[in-house]
Amino acid sequence: MNSEFTIEFTTSPSWFRTIRQLIFTSSTQCGFDTRTAGQIAMAVDEALCNIHRHGYRGTFGRATLHAKATSKTDPLIIIEIYDEAKQVDVLQIKSRNLDEVRPGGLGVHLIQTVMDEAIWTKRDAGGMCLSMSKTSKSNTEHPLTTESNMHD
Amino acid sequence: MTDQTLQITIQSIQNATILTPVGDIDMGNSSQLRAALKNSIDEEPSKIIIDFHAVPYMDSSGLGTLIEALQLSNQISTKLFLTNVAESVMSIIHLSKLDNIFTICDTKEIALAK
């Protein structure tokens, strides 16, 4: 089932839960399996958290999300997120070294790992735009681990 | 908008503290889990078990909270266990390449027996 929607919202974490549910539903309805749909919703959530935390520095700003999910051949979802926050150098948006075990800085890594494409651009009108897409041909495989040991 | 409150049940069994959060753990409420874990670690139990059976989703702020708790618990030789982790939560742990730093058990009973 195809779907397309645009939502304008305040960059409050209380909105992010609603938006990831929308993305999950759109993703499953166009044919993604629930695991992939959950990962796509997570990538969107991480992008929104970054806008709130870094773009608006924890204050509430405005953002617009446009999503288009289709299933003509394989499932495909295209998501664009626009904000009016402080512009950043797109070359500075990158994943950190995962060998460092520390909190923070995982959002960009998760977005880039889950999505086929994630492109940040500066908007002429101010703010940033993140364009992301995902098809079903590129599932992010991960073997489930039920028991793993650590450090001791 | 949705309610962001995270309910956390805390039990003490055999010198272990079991925390059971209920609901999504995300940017809006991970500070509640952080505070509960900090309080539990301050009491220096031999084990802290976080039972995820009622957590369908966790974002990177929740994951960061777990990393902080692991680092704090290591300092006082308290063992930290994650149990009943749903596939959706396991997904972010794996994608962040952190599945080998946590001790993850199927059930809290298995964690208690370790």
Coordinates of C-alpha atoms in Angstrom, one line a residue:
Chain A
M1 CA 0.0 0.0 0.0
N2 CA 1.4 3.4 -1.0
S3 CA 1.3 6.4 1.4
E4 CA 2.5 9.9 1.4
F5 CA 2.2 12.5 4.1
T6 CA 3.7 15.7 5.4
I7 CA 3.8 16.7 9.0
E8 CA 4.9 20.0 10.6
F9 CA 5.7 19.8 14.2
T10 CA 7.7 21.2 17.2
T11 CA 11.0 19.5 17.8
S12 CA 9.9 18.2 21.1
P13 CA 10.8 14.6 22.0
S14 CA 7.1 14.0 22.8
W15 CA 6.3 14.3 19.1
F16 CA 9.1 12.0 18.0
R17 CA 7.3 8.9 19.3
T18 CA 4.2 9.7 17.2
I19 CA 6.4 10.3 14.2
R20 CA 8.3 7.1 14.5
Q21 CA 5.0 5.2 14.8
L22 CA 3.9 6.9 11.5
I23 CA 7.1 5.9 9.8
F24 CA 6.8 2.3 11.1
T25 CA 3.3 2.0 9.8
S26 CA 4.1 3.5 6.4
S27 CA 7.1 1.2 6.1
T28 CA 5.2 -2.0 6.9
Q29 CA 2.3 -1.1 4.7
C30 CA 4.5 -0.6 1.7
G31 CA 6.1 -4.0 2.3
F32 CA 9.1 -3.8 4.6
D33 CA 9.3 -6.5 7.2
T34 CA 8.7 -5.3 10.8
R35 CA 12.4 -5.5 11.7
T36 CA 13.4 -3.2 8.8
A37 CA 10.5 -0.9 9.5
G38 CA 11.6 -0.6 13.1
Q39 CA 15.1 0.3 12.0
I40 CA 13.8 2.9 9.5
A41 CA 11.7 4.5 12.3
M42 CA 14.7 4.4 14.6
A43 CA 16.8 6.2 11.9
V44 CA 14.2 9.0 11.7
D45 CA 14.0 9.2 15.4
E46 CA 17.8 9.6 15.6
A47 CA 17.7 12.4 13.0
L48 CA 15.0 14.2 14.9
C49 CA 16.9 13.9 18.2
N50 CA 20.0 15.4 16.5
I51 CA 17.9 18.3 15.2
H52 CA 16.6 18.9 18.7
R53 CA 19.9 18.4 20.5
H54 CA 22.4 20.0 18.1
G55 CA 20.4 22.1 15.6
Y56 CA 18.1 23.8 18.2
R57 CA 20.4 23.2 21.1
G58 CA 17.7 21.6 23.2
T59 CA 15.1 24.3 22.6
F60 CA 11.9 23.8 20.7
G61 CA 12.0 24.7 17.0
R62 CA 10.0 23.9 13.9
A63 CA 10.5 21.0 11.6
T64 CA 8.7 19.4 8.6
L65 CA 8.8 15.8 7.7
H66 CA 7.7 14.5 4.3
A67 CA 7.5 10.8 3.7
K68 CA 6.6 8.8 0.6
A69 CA 6.3 5.0 0.7
T70 CA 5.7 3.0 -2.4
S71 CA 5.6 -0.7 -3.4
K72 CA 5.5 -0.7 -7.2
T73 CA 8.2 -3.3 -7.5
D74 CA 10.1 -3.4 -4.1
P75 CA 9.2 -1.5 -1.1
L76 CA 10.7 2.0 -1.1
I77 CA 10.5 4.8 1.4
I78 CA 11.8 8.3 0.8
I79 CA 11.9 10.7 3.8
E80 CA 12.9 14.4 3.9
I81 CA 13.2 16.4 7.1
Y82 CA 13.5 20.1 7.0
D83 CA 14.4 22.4 9.9
E84 CA 15.0 26.0 10.5
A85 CA 17.9 25.4 12.9
K86 CA 21.5 26.7 12.9
Q87 CA 23.2 25.5 9.7
V88 CA 26.2 23.2 10.1
D89 CA 29.0 22.2 7.8
V90 CA 27.8 19.0 6.2
L91 CA 31.4 17.7 6.1
Q92 CA 31.3 17.7 9.9
I93 CA 28.3 15.4 10.0
K94 CA 29.9 12.0 10.3
S95 CA 29.9 8.8 12.4
R96 CA 32.3 8.6 15.3
N97 CA 34.8 5.8 15.9
L98 CA 32.8 2.9 17.4
D99 CA 35.9 1.4 19.0
E100 CA 35.5 4.1 21.6
V101 CA 32.9 2.7 24.0
R102 CA 31.2 5.9 25.3
P103 CA 27.8 7.4 25.4
G104 CA 26.7 9.7 22.6
G105 CA 27.5 10.3 19.0
L106 CA 25.8 7.2 17.7
G107 CA 22.9 8.8 15.8
V108 CA 24.7 9.5 12.5
H109 CA 26.2 6.1 12.5
L110 CA 22.8 4.5 13.0
I111 CA 21.2 6.7 10.3
Q112 CA 23.9 5.8 7.8
T113 CA 23.9 2.1 8.6
V114 CA 20.2 1.7 8.4
M115 CA 19.3 3.9 5.4
D116 CA 20.6 3.3 1.8
E117 CA 21.1 7.0 1.4
A118 CA 21.3 9.9 3.9
I119 CA 22.2 13.3 2.5
W120 CA 22.4 16.5 4.6
T121 CA 22.2 19.8 2.8
K122 CA 22.0 23.5 3.8
R123 CA 18.7 25.1 2.8
D124 CA 18.7 28.3 0.9
A125 CA 16.0 29.6 3.2
G126 CA 18.1 28.7 6.3
G127 CA 18.2 25.5 8.3
M128 CA 19.1 22.1 7.1
C129 CA 17.5 19.3 5.0
L130 CA 18.1 15.6 5.5
S131 CA 17.0 13.4 2.6
M132 CA 17.0 9.6 3.3
S133 CA 15.8 6.6 1.3
K134 CA 15.6 2.9 1.9
T135 CA 14.6 -0.1 -0.3
S136 CA 13.9 -3.6 0.7
K137 CA 16.9 -4.9 -1.3
S138 CA 19.3 -3.7 1.3
N139 CA 18.2 -5.1 4.6
T140 CA 20.5 -4.3 7.5
E141 CA 21.4 -7.8 8.5
H142 CA 22.3 -8.6 12.1
P143 CA 22.4 -12.0 13.7
L144 CA 20.5 -12.0 16.9
T145 CA 22.7 -12.6 19.9
T146 CA 20.9 -13.9 23.0
E147 CA 23.9 -14.4 25.2
S148 CA 27.1 -12.5 24.9
N149 CA 29.8 -11.9 27.4
M150 CA 31.8 -8.8 28.3
H151 CA 34.7 -7.6 30.2
D152 CA 34.8 -9.8 33.3
Chain B
M1 CA 1.9 13.9 21.3
T2 CA 2.3 11.0 23.6
D3 CA 3.1 10.6 27.3
Q4 CA 6.8 10.3 27.8
T5 CA 6.8 9.0 31.4
L6 CA 8.8 5.8 31.9
Q7 CA 7.6 3.5 34.7
I8 CA 10.4 1.6 36.4
T9 CA 9.8 -1.1 38.9
I10 CA 12.8 -1.8 41.2
Q11 CA 13.1 -5.1 43.2
S12 CA 15.9 -6.4 45.4
I13 CA 16.5 -10.2 45.3
Q14 CA 19.6 -12.0 46.7
N15 CA 21.8 -8.9 46.8
A16 CA 20.8 -8.1 43.2
T17 CA 18.7 -5.2 42.1
I18 CA 16.3 -5.7 39.2
L19 CA 15.1 -2.8 37.3
T20 CA 12.1 -3.3 35.0
P21 CA 11.3 -0.3 32.8
V22 CA 8.0 -0.3 31.0
G23 CA 7.6 1.4 27.7
D24 CA 9.8 3.0 25.0
I25 CA 13.1 4.4 26.3
D26 CA 13.9 7.5 24.3
M27 CA 15.3 11.0 24.4
G28 CA 12.2 12.1 26.3
N29 CA 12.6 9.8 29.3
S30 CA 16.0 8.2 29.3
S31 CA 17.0 10.6 32.1
Q32 CA 14.6 8.7 34.3
L33 CA 16.4 5.4 33.6
R34 CA 19.7 7.1 34.2
A35 CA 18.6 8.4 37.6
A36 CA 17.2 5.0 38.6
L37 CA 20.4 3.2 37.6
K38 CA 22.6 5.8 39.4
N39 CA 20.6 5.3 42.6
S40 CA 20.9 1.5 42.3
I41 CA 24.6 1.6 41.6
D42 CA 25.1 3.9 44.6
E43 CA 23.8 1.1 46.8
E44 CA 26.6 -1.2 45.4
P45 CA 24.6 -4.5 44.9
S46 CA 26.6 -7.4 43.5
K47 CA 24.4 -7.4 40.4
I48 CA 22.1 -5.1 38.6
I49 CA 19.7 -6.7 36.2
I50 CA 17.7 -4.6 33.7
D51 CA 14.7 -6.6 32.6
F52 CA 13.7 -5.3 29.1
H53 CA 10.6 -7.6 28.7
A54 CA 8.3 -4.5 28.6
V55 CA 10.6 -2.3 26.4
P56 CA 9.6 -2.4 22.8
Y57 CA 11.9 0.4 21.7
M58 CA 15.1 2.1 22.8
D59 CA 17.0 4.9 21.0
S60 CA 20.7 6.0 21.3
S61 CA 20.0 8.1 24.4
G62 CA 18.8 4.9 26.1
L63 CA 21.8 3.1 24.8
G64 CA 24.1 5.9 26.1
T65 CA 22.4 5.5 29.5
L66 CA 23.3 1.8 29.6
I67 CA 26.9 2.5 28.6
E68 CA 27.2 5.0 31.5
A69 CA 25.7 2.5 33.9
L70 CA 28.1 -0.2 32.7
Q71 CA 31.1 2.1 33.2
L72 CA 29.9 3.1 36.7
S73 CA 29.1 -0.4 37.7
N74 CA 32.5 -1.6 36.5
Q75 CA 34.1 0.9 38.9
I76 CA 32.6 -0.8 41.9
S77 CA 32.7 -4.4 40.5
T78 CA 28.9 -4.6 40.3
K79 CA 27.8 -6.9 37.4
L80 CA 25.3 -5.4 35.0
F81 CA 23.0 -7.7 33.1
L82 CA 20.4 -7.1 30.4
T83 CA 17.6 -9.6 30.1
N84 CA 14.6 -10.3 28.0
V85 CA 15.9 -8.0 25.3
A86 CA 13.4 -7.7 22.4
E87 CA 14.7 -8.0 18.8
S88 CA 13.9 -4.3 18.2
V89 CA 16.1 -3.2 21.2
M90 CA 18.8 -5.8 20.3
S91 CA 18.9 -4.2 16.9
I92 CA 20.3 -0.9 18.1
I93 CA 22.8 -2.6 20.4
H94 CA 24.0 -4.7 17.5
L95 CA 24.1 -1.9 14.9
S96 CA 26.2 0.1 17.4
K97 CA 28.6 -2.8 17.7
L98 CA 28.0 -2.9 21.5
D99 CA 26.6 -6.5 21.8
N100 CA 29.9 -7.8 23.1
I101 CA 30.3 -5.2 25.9
F102 CA 27.1 -6.1 27.7
T103 CA 26.2 -9.4 29.3
I104 CA 22.8 -10.3 27.8
C105 CA 20.8 -13.2 29.2
D106 CA 17.5 -14.6 28.0
T107 CA 15.8 -14.3 31.4
K108 CA 16.4 -12.6 34.8
E109 CA 16.5 -16.0 36.4
I110 CA 19.5 -16.9 34.3
A111 CA 21.2 -13.6 35.3
L112 CA 20.5 -14.2 39.0
A113 CA 22.1 -17.7 38.7
K114 CA 25.3 -16.4 37.2

